[in-house]
mmCIF file of N, CA and C in Angstrom:
data_model
loop_
_atom_site.group_PDB
_atom_site.id
_atom_site.type_symbol
_atom_site.label_atom_id
_atom_site.label_comp_id
_atom_site.label_asym_id
_atom_site.label_seq_id
_atom_site.Cartn_x
_atom_site.Cartn_y
_atom_site.Cartn_z
ATOM 1 N N PHE A 1 -36.883 -12.427 31.874
ATOM 2 C CA PHE A 1 -37.357 -13.749 32.268
ATOM 3 C C PHE A 1 -36.197 -14.598 32.791
ATOM 4 N N TYR A 2 -35.073 -14.602 32.047
ATOM 5 C CA TYR A 2 -33.941 -15.442 32.455
ATOM 6 C C TYR A 2 -33.310 -14.958 33.747
ATOM 7 N N GLN A 3 -33.283 -13.640 33.939
ATOM 8 C CA GLN A 3 -32.724 -13.114 35.176
ATOM 9 C C GLN A 3 -33.607 -13.514 36.362
ATOM 10 N N GLU A 4 -34.935 -13.452 36.168
ATOM 11 C CA GLU A 4 -35.836 -13.856 37.220
ATOM 12 C C GLU A 4 -35.672 -15.348 37.523
ATOM 13 N N ALA A 5 -35.562 -16.143 36.468
ATOM 14 C CA ALA A 5 -35.388 -17.593 36.639
ATOM 15 C C ALA A 5 -34.087 -17.921 37.351
ATOM 16 N N SER A 6 -33.029 -17.155 37.036
ATOM 17 C CA SER A 6 -31.736 -17.445 37.664
ATOM 18 C C SER A 6 -31.707 -17.023 39.131
ATOM 19 N N ASN A 7 -32.569 -16.118 39.525
ATOM 20 C CA ASN A 7 -32.631 -15.700 40.933
ATOM 21 C C ASN A 7 -33.365 -16.670 41.824
ATOM 22 N N ARG A 8 -34.163 -17.521 41.229
ATOM 23 C CA ARG A 8 -34.906 -18.522 42.008
ATOM 24 C C ARG A 8 -33.996 -19.705 42.338
ATOM 25 N N LYS A 9 -34.136 -20.207 43.539
ATOM 26 C CA LYS A 9 -33.317 -21.327 43.961
ATOM 27 C C LYS A 9 -33.900 -22.615 43.407
ATOM 28 N N THR A 10 -33.024 -23.455 42.871
ATOM 29 C CA THR A 10 -33.460 -24.743 42.332
ATOM 30 C C THR A 10 -32.402 -25.795 42.687
ATOM 31 N N CYS A 11 -32.843 -27.013 42.771
ATOM 32 C CA CYS A 11 -31.910 -28.106 43.058
ATOM 33 C C CYS A 11 -31.361 -28.700 41.766
ATOM 34 N N ASP A 12 -31.821 -28.261 40.659
ATOM 35 C CA ASP A 12 -31.418 -28.806 39.381
ATOM 36 C C ASP A 12 -30.298 -27.961 38.768
ATOM 37 N N ARG A 13 -29.054 -28.431 38.901
ATOM 38 C CA ARG A 13 -27.902 -27.694 38.422
ATOM 39 C C ARG A 13 -27.922 -27.556 36.901
ATOM 40 N N MET A 14 -28.405 -28.572 36.198
ATOM 41 C CA MET A 14 -28.457 -28.517 34.735
ATOM 42 C C MET A 14 -29.402 -27.421 34.287
ATOM 43 N N LEU A 15 -30.512 -27.268 35.002
ATOM 44 C CA LEU A 15 -31.456 -26.196 34.695
ATOM 45 C C LEU A 15 -30.771 -24.851 34.883
ATOM 46 N N GLU A 16 -30.005 -24.720 35.943
ATOM 47 C CA GLU A 16 -29.246 -23.482 36.168
ATOM 48 C C GLU A 16 -28.275 -23.217 35.037
ATOM 49 N N GLY A 17 -27.634 -24.273 34.577
ATOM 50 C CA GLY A 17 -26.706 -24.128 33.463
ATOM 51 C C GLY A 17 -27.400 -23.692 32.184
ATOM 52 N N MET A 18 -28.551 -24.266 31.909
ATOM 53 C CA MET A 18 -29.316 -23.911 30.709
ATOM 54 C C MET A 18 -29.821 -22.468 30.790
ATOM 55 N N ILE A 19 -30.252 -22.070 31.983
ATOM 56 C CA ILE A 19 -30.711 -20.687 32.160
ATOM 57 C C ILE A 19 -29.547 -19.721 31.956
ATOM 58 N N SER A 20 -28.388 -20.041 32.518
ATOM 59 C CA SER A 20 -27.205 -19.185 32.336
ATOM 60 C C SER A 20 -26.809 -19.100 30.867
ATOM 61 N N LYS A 21 -26.877 -20.237 30.184
ATOM 62 C CA LYS A 21 -26.554 -20.273 28.761
ATOM 63 C C LYS A 21 -27.520 -19.405 27.958
ATOM 64 N N SER A 22 -28.815 -19.511 28.236
ATOM 65 C CA SER A 22 -29.825 -18.737 27.540
ATOM 66 C C SER A 22 -29.660 -17.253 27.840
ATOM 67 N N THR A 23 -29.376 -16.934 29.100
ATOM 68 C CA THR A 23 -29.124 -15.537 29.482
ATOM 69 C C THR A 23 -27.936 -14.966 28.699
ATOM 70 N N ALA A 24 -26.889 -15.762 28.579
ATOM 71 C CA ALA A 24 -25.699 -15.317 27.863
ATOM 72 C C ALA A 24 -26.019 -15.029 26.401
ATOM 73 N N LEU A 25 -26.820 -15.882 25.789
ATOM 74 C CA LEU A 25 -27.180 -15.679 24.391
ATOM 75 C C LEU A 25 -28.011 -14.410 24.191
ATOM 76 N N VAL A 26 -28.933 -14.166 25.119
ATOM 77 C CA VAL A 26 -29.750 -12.946 25.038
ATOM 78 C C VAL A 26 -28.871 -11.708 25.208
ATOM 79 N N LEU A 27 -27.994 -11.748 26.193
ATOM 80 C CA LEU A 27 -27.107 -10.595 26.439
ATOM 81 C C LEU A 27 -26.194 -10.354 25.227
ATOM 82 N N ALA A 28 -25.702 -11.404 24.620
ATOM 83 C CA ALA A 28 -24.851 -11.244 23.438
ATOM 84 C C ALA A 28 -25.642 -10.636 22.291
ATOM 85 N N ALA A 29 -26.895 -11.034 22.146
ATOM 86 C CA ALA A 29 -27.735 -10.462 21.070
ATOM 87 C C ALA A 29 -27.975 -8.983 21.315
ATOM 88 N N LEU A 30 -27.943 -8.562 22.565
ATOM 89 C CA LEU A 30 -28.105 -7.139 22.919
ATOM 90 C C LEU A 30 -26.785 -6.372 22.851
ATOM 91 N N GLY A 31 -25.685 -7.079 22.555
ATOM 92 C CA GLY A 31 -24.398 -6.425 22.474
ATOM 93 C C GLY A 31 -23.678 -6.294 23.791
ATOM 94 N N GLU A 32 -24.184 -6.909 24.829
ATOM 95 C CA GLU A 32 -23.587 -6.868 26.164
ATOM 96 C C GLU A 32 -22.654 -8.082 26.315
ATOM 97 N N PHE A 33 -21.511 -8.022 25.640
ATOM 98 C CA PHE A 33 -20.669 -9.210 25.548
ATOM 99 C C PHE A 33 -19.955 -9.527 26.852
ATOM 100 N N LYS A 34 -19.617 -8.517 27.644
ATOM 101 C CA LYS A 34 -18.961 -8.781 28.928
ATOM 102 C C LYS A 34 -19.900 -9.518 29.877
ATOM 103 N N ALA A 35 -21.135 -9.068 29.944
ATOM 104 C CA ALA A 35 -22.130 -9.747 30.781
ATOM 105 C C ALA A 35 -22.443 -11.128 30.225
ATOM 106 N N ALA A 36 -22.489 -11.233 28.911
ATOM 107 C CA ALA A 36 -22.728 -12.541 28.282
ATOM 108 C C ALA A 36 -21.605 -13.490 28.618
ATOM 109 N N TYR A 37 -20.378 -13.008 28.623
ATOM 110 C CA TYR A 37 -19.234 -13.840 28.976
ATOM 111 C C TYR A 37 -19.377 -14.363 30.409
ATOM 112 N N GLU A 38 -19.749 -13.484 31.315
ATOM 113 C CA GLU A 38 -19.891 -13.894 32.724
ATOM 114 C C GLU A 38 -20.979 -14.945 32.890
ATOM 115 N N SER A 39 -22.075 -14.772 32.204
ATOM 116 C CA SER A 39 -23.166 -15.742 32.291
ATOM 117 C C SER A 39 -22.766 -17.072 31.650
ATOM 118 N N GLU A 40 -22.095 -17.001 30.539
ATOM 119 C CA GLU A 40 -21.641 -18.232 29.871
ATOM 120 C C GLU A 40 -20.598 -18.958 30.726
ATOM 121 N N LYS A 41 -19.807 -18.186 31.465
ATOM 122 C CA LYS A 41 -18.798 -18.789 32.338
ATOM 123 C C LYS A 41 -19.469 -19.648 33.420
ATOM 124 N N VAL A 42 -20.597 -19.167 33.931
ATOM 125 C CA VAL A 42 -21.351 -19.948 34.922
ATOM 126 C C VAL A 42 -21.862 -21.217 34.284
ATOM 127 N N ALA A 43 -22.436 -21.114 33.081
ATOM 128 C CA ALA A 43 -22.944 -22.302 32.376
ATOM 129 C C ALA A 43 -21.828 -23.298 32.135
ATOM 130 N N TYR A 44 -20.671 -22.790 31.662
ATOM 131 C CA TYR A 44 -19.546 -23.670 31.395
ATOM 132 C C TYR A 44 -19.115 -24.414 32.663
ATOM 133 N N GLY A 45 -19.022 -23.709 33.782
ATOM 134 C CA GLY A 45 -18.628 -24.337 35.040
ATOM 135 C C GLY A 45 -19.585 -25.446 35.444
ATOM 136 N N ILE A 46 -20.869 -25.205 35.270
ATOM 137 C CA ILE A 46 -21.859 -26.222 35.638
ATOM 138 C C ILE A 46 -21.749 -27.413 34.698
ATOM 139 N N TYR A 47 -21.653 -27.151 33.389
ATOM 140 C CA TYR A 47 -21.553 -28.251 32.419
ATOM 141 C C TYR A 47 -20.289 -29.081 32.668
ATOM 142 N N ARG A 48 -19.173 -28.406 32.937
ATOM 143 C CA ARG A 48 -17.929 -29.108 33.177
ATOM 144 C C ARG A 48 -18.023 -29.979 34.415
ATOM 145 N N LEU A 49 -18.651 -29.450 35.459
ATOM 146 C CA LEU A 49 -18.780 -30.180 36.721
ATOM 147 C C LEU A 49 -19.690 -31.404 36.566
ATOM 148 N N ILE A 50 -20.808 -31.219 35.927
ATOM 149 C CA ILE A 50 -21.792 -32.290 35.815
ATOM 150 C C ILE A 50 -21.509 -33.255 34.659
ATOM 151 N N LEU A 51 -21.188 -32.706 33.496
ATOM 152 C CA LEU A 51 -21.068 -33.537 32.292
ATOM 153 C C LEU A 51 -19.625 -33.940 31.962
ATOM 154 N N GLY A 52 -18.662 -33.154 32.434
ATOM 155 C CA GLY A 52 -17.266 -33.429 32.144
ATOM 156 C C GLY A 52 -16.764 -32.631 30.945
ATOM 157 N N GLU A 53 -15.449 -32.615 30.799
ATOM 158 C CA GLU A 53 -14.803 -31.804 29.756
ATOM 159 C C GLU A 53 -15.131 -32.264 28.338
ATOM 160 N N GLU A 54 -15.393 -33.535 28.154
ATOM 161 C CA GLU A 54 -15.528 -34.106 26.814
ATOM 162 C C GLU A 54 -16.957 -34.060 26.256
ATOM 163 N N HIS A 55 -17.906 -33.647 27.051
ATOM 164 C CA HIS A 55 -19.313 -33.626 26.587
ATOM 165 C C HIS A 55 -19.513 -32.492 25.575
ATOM 166 N N ASP A 56 -20.409 -32.699 24.642
ATOM 167 C CA ASP A 56 -20.674 -31.709 23.586
ATOM 168 C C ASP A 56 -21.138 -30.378 24.137
ATOM 169 N N LEU A 57 -22.000 -30.377 25.147
ATOM 170 C CA LEU A 57 -22.471 -29.130 25.748
ATOM 171 C C LEU A 57 -21.316 -28.362 26.378
ATOM 172 N N THR A 58 -20.422 -29.063 27.022
ATOM 173 C CA THR A 58 -19.272 -28.416 27.665
ATOM 174 C C THR A 58 -18.364 -27.804 26.604
ATOM 175 N N ARG A 59 -18.084 -28.558 25.562
ATOM 176 C CA ARG A 59 -17.223 -28.049 24.483
ATOM 177 C C ARG A 59 -17.864 -26.848 23.795
ATOM 178 N N ASN A 60 -19.165 -26.962 23.531
ATOM 179 C CA ASN A 60 -19.876 -25.857 22.895
ATOM 180 C C ASN A 60 -19.795 -24.612 23.778
ATOM 181 N N SER A 61 -19.994 -24.796 25.066
ATOM 182 C CA SER A 61 -19.925 -23.692 26.016
ATOM 183 C C SER A 61 -18.537 -23.084 26.044
ATOM 184 N N ALA A 62 -17.504 -23.912 25.982
ATOM 185 C CA ALA A 62 -16.118 -23.399 25.984
ATOM 186 C C ALA A 62 -15.873 -22.554 24.734
ATOM 187 N N ASN A 63 -16.356 -23.025 23.594
ATOM 188 C CA ASN A 63 -16.192 -22.264 22.353
ATOM 189 C C ASN A 63 -16.950 -20.945 22.396
ATOM 190 N N THR A 64 -18.162 -20.993 22.928
ATOM 191 C CA THR A 64 -18.961 -19.768 23.064
ATOM 192 C C THR A 64 -18.286 -18.799 24.011
ATOM 193 N N LEU A 65 -17.707 -19.319 25.055
ATOM 194 C CA LEU A 65 -16.961 -18.494 26.016
ATOM 195 C C LEU A 65 -15.819 -17.739 25.330
ATOM 196 N N LYS A 66 -15.079 -18.433 24.471
ATOM 197 C CA LYS A 66 -13.989 -17.801 23.745
ATOM 198 C C LYS A 66 -14.522 -16.735 22.791
ATOM 199 N N GLN A 67 -15.631 -16.993 22.128
ATOM 200 C CA GLN A 67 -16.205 -16.029 21.199
ATOM 201 C C GLN A 67 -16.666 -14.768 21.948
ATOM 202 N N PHE A 68 -17.350 -14.969 23.081
ATOM 203 C CA PHE A 68 -17.811 -13.824 23.858
ATOM 204 C C PHE A 68 -16.631 -12.981 24.373
ATOM 205 N N MET A 69 -15.546 -13.667 24.762
ATOM 206 C CA MET A 69 -14.373 -12.922 25.223
ATOM 207 C C MET A 69 -13.811 -12.090 24.100
ATOM 208 N N LYS A 70 -13.699 -12.657 22.921
ATOM 209 C CA LYS A 70 -13.169 -11.928 21.755
ATOM 210 C C LYS A 70 -14.080 -10.739 21.426
ATOM 211 N N LEU A 71 -15.386 -10.991 21.402
ATOM 212 C CA LEU A 71 -16.329 -9.916 21.095
ATOM 213 C C LEU A 71 -16.286 -8.809 22.143
ATOM 214 N N ALA A 72 -16.138 -9.179 23.409
ATOM 215 C CA ALA A 72 -16.043 -8.177 24.487
ATOM 216 C C ALA A 72 -14.801 -7.340 24.321
ATOM 217 N N VAL A 73 -13.669 -7.970 23.994
ATOM 218 C CA VAL A 73 -12.428 -7.233 23.792
ATOM 219 C C VAL A 73 -12.550 -6.305 22.576
ATOM 220 N N ASP A 74 -13.112 -6.841 21.487
ATOM 221 C CA ASP A 74 -13.296 -6.028 20.288
ATOM 222 C C ASP A 74 -14.188 -4.817 20.546
ATOM 223 N N LYS A 75 -15.262 -5.033 21.287
ATOM 224 C CA LYS A 75 -16.184 -3.942 21.620
ATOM 225 C C LYS A 75 -15.476 -2.904 22.481
ATOM 226 N N GLY A 76 -14.696 -3.375 23.473
ATOM 227 C CA GLY A 76 -13.948 -2.442 24.327
ATOM 228 C C GLY A 76 -12.951 -1.637 23.543
ATOM 229 N N THR A 77 -12.269 -2.281 22.595
ATOM 230 C CA THR A 77 -11.313 -1.579 21.746
ATOM 231 C C THR A 77 -12.009 -0.539 20.891
ATOM 232 N N GLN A 78 -13.156 -0.912 20.353
ATOM 233 C CA GLN A 78 -13.934 0.009 19.521
ATOM 234 C C GLN A 78 -14.411 1.215 20.324
ATOM 235 N N LEU A 79 -14.884 0.963 21.543
ATOM 236 C CA LEU A 79 -15.357 2.067 22.402
ATOM 237 C C LEU A 79 -14.217 3.015 22.742
ATOM 238 N N VAL A 80 -13.028 2.466 22.985
ATOM 239 C CA VAL A 80 -11.864 3.311 23.289
ATOM 240 C C VAL A 80 -11.514 4.162 22.076
ATOM 241 N N ALA A 81 -11.537 3.564 20.898
ATOM 242 C CA ALA A 81 -11.224 4.308 19.676
ATOM 243 C C ALA A 81 -12.253 5.380 19.409
ATOM 244 N N GLU A 82 -13.516 5.085 19.600
ATOM 245 C CA GLU A 82 -14.581 6.079 19.406
ATOM 246 C C GLU A 82 -14.437 7.218 20.413
ATOM 247 N N ASP A 83 -14.122 6.894 21.644
ATOM 248 C CA ASP A 83 -13.936 7.920 22.668
ATOM 249 C C ASP A 83 -12.750 8.827 22.323
ATOM 250 N N LYS A 84 -11.698 8.215 21.804
ATOM 251 C CA LYS A 84 -10.514 8.998 21.414
ATOM 252 C C LYS A 84 -10.866 9.966 20.276
ATOM 253 N N LYS A 85 -11.592 9.462 19.286
ATOM 254 C CA LYS A 85 -12.006 10.315 18.164
ATOM 255 C C LYS A 85 -12.886 11.450 18.625
ATOM 256 N N ARG A 86 -13.834 11.135 19.552
ATOM 257 C CA ARG A 86 -14.718 12.148 20.081
ATOM 258 C C ARG A 86 -13.952 13.243 20.809
ATOM 259 N N ARG A 87 -12.963 12.830 21.622
ATOM 260 C CA ARG A 87 -12.175 13.819 22.345
ATOM 261 C C ARG A 87 -11.326 14.667 21.394
ATOM 262 N N GLU A 88 -10.767 14.023 20.348
ATOM 263 C CA GLU A 88 -9.989 14.772 19.359
ATOM 264 C C GLU A 88 -10.860 15.793 18.641
ATOM 265 N N LYS A 89 -12.090 15.397 18.302
ATOM 266 C CA LYS A 89 -13.011 16.308 17.626
ATOM 267 C C LYS A 89 -13.368 17.463 18.516
ATOM 268 N N GLN A 90 -13.609 17.182 19.779
ATOM 269 C CA GLN A 90 -13.943 18.254 20.723
ATOM 270 C C GLN A 90 -12.764 19.222 20.852
ATOM 271 N N ALA A 91 -11.560 18.704 20.907
ATOM 272 C CA ALA A 91 -10.367 19.572 21.009
ATOM 273 C C ALA A 91 -10.231 20.410 19.743
ATOM 274 N N ALA A 92 -10.450 19.791 18.584
ATOM 275 C CA ALA A 92 -10.357 20.521 17.323
ATOM 276 C C ALA A 92 -11.417 21.605 17.234
ATOM 277 N N ASP A 93 -12.625 21.286 17.660
ATOM 278 C CA ASP A 93 -13.698 22.283 17.666
ATOM 279 C C ASP A 93 -13.403 23.441 18.617
ATOM 280 N N ALA A 94 -12.814 23.121 19.762
ATOM 281 C CA ALA A 94 -12.457 24.171 20.722
ATOM 282 C C ALA A 94 -11.397 25.084 20.148
ATOM 283 N N ILE A 95 -10.413 24.503 19.479
ATOM 284 C CA ILE A 95 -9.342 25.301 18.876
ATOM 285 C C ILE A 95 -9.930 26.160 17.757
ATOM 286 N N ALA A 96 -10.805 25.582 16.926
ATOM 287 C CA ALA A 96 -11.422 26.350 15.844
ATOM 288 C C ALA A 96 -12.251 27.488 16.379
ATOM 289 N N SER A 97 -12.981 27.269 17.445
ATOM 290 C CA SER A 97 -13.790 28.330 18.041
ATOM 291 C C SER A 97 -12.909 29.440 18.577
ATOM 292 N N GLN A 98 -11.798 29.069 19.190
ATOM 293 C CA GLN A 98 -10.887 30.071 19.721
ATOM 294 C C GLN A 98 -10.282 30.899 18.591
ATOM 295 N N LEU A 99 -9.897 30.228 17.517
ATOM 296 C CA LEU A 99 -9.326 30.945 16.360
ATOM 297 C C LEU A 99 -10.344 31.895 15.757
ATOM 298 N N GLU A 100 -11.571 31.471 15.615
ATOM 299 C CA GLU A 100 -12.615 32.324 15.083
ATOM 300 C C GLU A 100 -12.840 33.546 15.982
ATOM 301 N N ALA A 101 -12.834 33.314 17.281
ATOM 302 C CA ALA A 101 -13.001 34.412 18.234
ATOM 303 C C ALA A 101 -11.828 35.389 18.141
ATOM 304 N N ASP A 102 -10.620 34.854 18.022
ATOM 305 C CA ASP A 102 -9.452 35.713 17.893
ATOM 306 C C ASP A 102 -9.491 36.530 16.595
ATOM 307 N N GLU A 103 -9.912 35.902 15.502
ATOM 308 C CA GLU A 103 -10.004 36.611 14.213
ATOM 309 C C GLU A 103 -11.083 37.696 14.274
ATOM 310 N N ALA A 104 -12.202 37.412 14.892
ATOM 311 C CA ALA A 104 -13.263 38.399 15.017
ATOM 312 C C ALA A 104 -12.787 39.590 15.839
ATOM 313 N N LEU A 105 -12.062 39.314 16.906
ATOM 314 C CA LEU A 105 -11.532 40.386 17.754
ATOM 315 C C LEU A 105 -10.520 41.240 16.985
ATOM 316 N N GLU A 106 -9.685 40.586 16.208
ATOM 317 C CA GLU A 106 -8.688 41.288 15.392
ATOM 318 C C GLU A 106 -9.355 42.187 14.352
ATOM 319 N N GLU A 107 -10.390 41.680 13.707
ATOM 320 C CA GLU A 107 -11.101 42.478 12.707
ATOM 321 C C GLU A 107 -11.793 43.653 13.367
ATOM 322 N N GLU A 108 -12.312 43.456 14.526
ATOM 323 C CA GLU A 108 -12.967 44.531 15.266
ATOM 324 C C GLU A 108 -11.970 45.640 15.585
ATOM 325 N N LYS A 109 -10.762 45.262 15.944
ATOM 326 C CA LYS A 109 -9.720 46.250 16.233
ATOM 327 C C LYS A 109 -9.346 47.017 14.965
ATOM 328 N N LYS A 110 -9.260 46.311 13.852
ATOM 329 C CA LYS A 110 -8.900 46.955 12.569
ATOM 330 C C LYS A 110 -9.991 47.939 12.158
ATOM 331 N N LYS A 111 -11.245 47.596 12.330
ATOM 332 C CA LYS A 111 -12.351 48.467 11.978
ATOM 333 C C LYS A 111 -12.309 49.758 12.808
ATOM 334 N N LYS A 112 -11.998 49.614 14.066
ATOM 335 C CA LYS A 112 -11.944 50.786 14.958
ATOM 336 C C LYS A 112 -10.812 51.737 14.515
ATOM 337 N N LYS A 113 -9.701 51.185 14.080
ATOM 338 C CA LYS A 113 -8.565 52.004 13.666
ATOM 339 C C LYS A 113 -8.856 52.703 12.337
ATOM 340 N N LYS A 114 -9.573 52.066 11.438
ATOM 341 C CA LYS A 114 -9.825 52.605 10.097
ATOM 342 C C LYS A 114 -10.900 53.654 10.080
ATOM 343 N N LYS A 115 -11.783 53.708 11.034
ATOM 344 C CA LYS A 115 -12.885 54.683 11.039
ATOM 345 C C LYS A 115 -12.290 56.073 11.214
ATOM 346 N N PRO A 116 -12.599 56.959 10.261
ATOM 347 C CA PRO A 116 -12.099 58.321 10.407
ATOM 348 C C PRO A 116 -12.879 59.062 11.484
ATOM 349 N N LYS A 117 -12.182 59.942 12.153
ATOM 350 C CA LYS A 117 -12.844 60.666 13.217
ATOM 351 C C LYS A 117 -13.600 61.831 12.578
ATOM 352 N N LYS A 118 -14.764 62.103 13.113
ATOM 353 C CA LYS A 118 -15.601 63.189 12.595
ATOM 354 C C LYS A 118 -15.066 64.524 13.105
ATOM 355 N N LYS A 119 -15.061 65.476 12.178
ATOM 356 C CA LYS A 119 -14.598 66.805 12.562
ATOM 357 C C LYS A 119 -15.698 67.537 13.299
ATOM 358 N N LYS A 120 -15.279 68.242 14.259
ATOM 359 C CA LYS A 120 -16.246 68.998 15.062
ATOM 360 C C LYS A 120 -16.501 70.349 14.395
ATOM 361 N N LYS A 121 -17.725 70.733 14.388
ATOM 362 C CA LYS A 121 -18.120 72.053 13.823
ATOM 363 C C LYS A 121 -18.052 73.118 14.937
ATOM 364 N N ASN A 122 -17.523 74.308 14.604
ATOM 365 C CA ASN A 122 -17.414 75.368 15.598
ATOM 366 C C ASN A 122 -18.534 76.327 15.538
#
């Protein structure tokens, strides 16, 4: 709904600011903090332009902008850490599989050497 509303042209800049603010809140609730930051940045710019730096809406938007930035950075850091763990696990699994394959091959060789040869009857 908010994306559709933001795509429509309007002469009311405050309405655009409120739509951007609402969009940012929805995106943040979905965990999309980078997109929420971008939408909140639009709202902040409109509020600052129309209402000025000292207005409560502008201050609130500035604080929300800082929070979204922090959450976006934290989420990015978490994703990088999870990706690193996943790659380490894949590498460990690959090494374990190779070791198992090498051990199985070694045992197969030992079994072949230990089997006594059958004597031929004349």
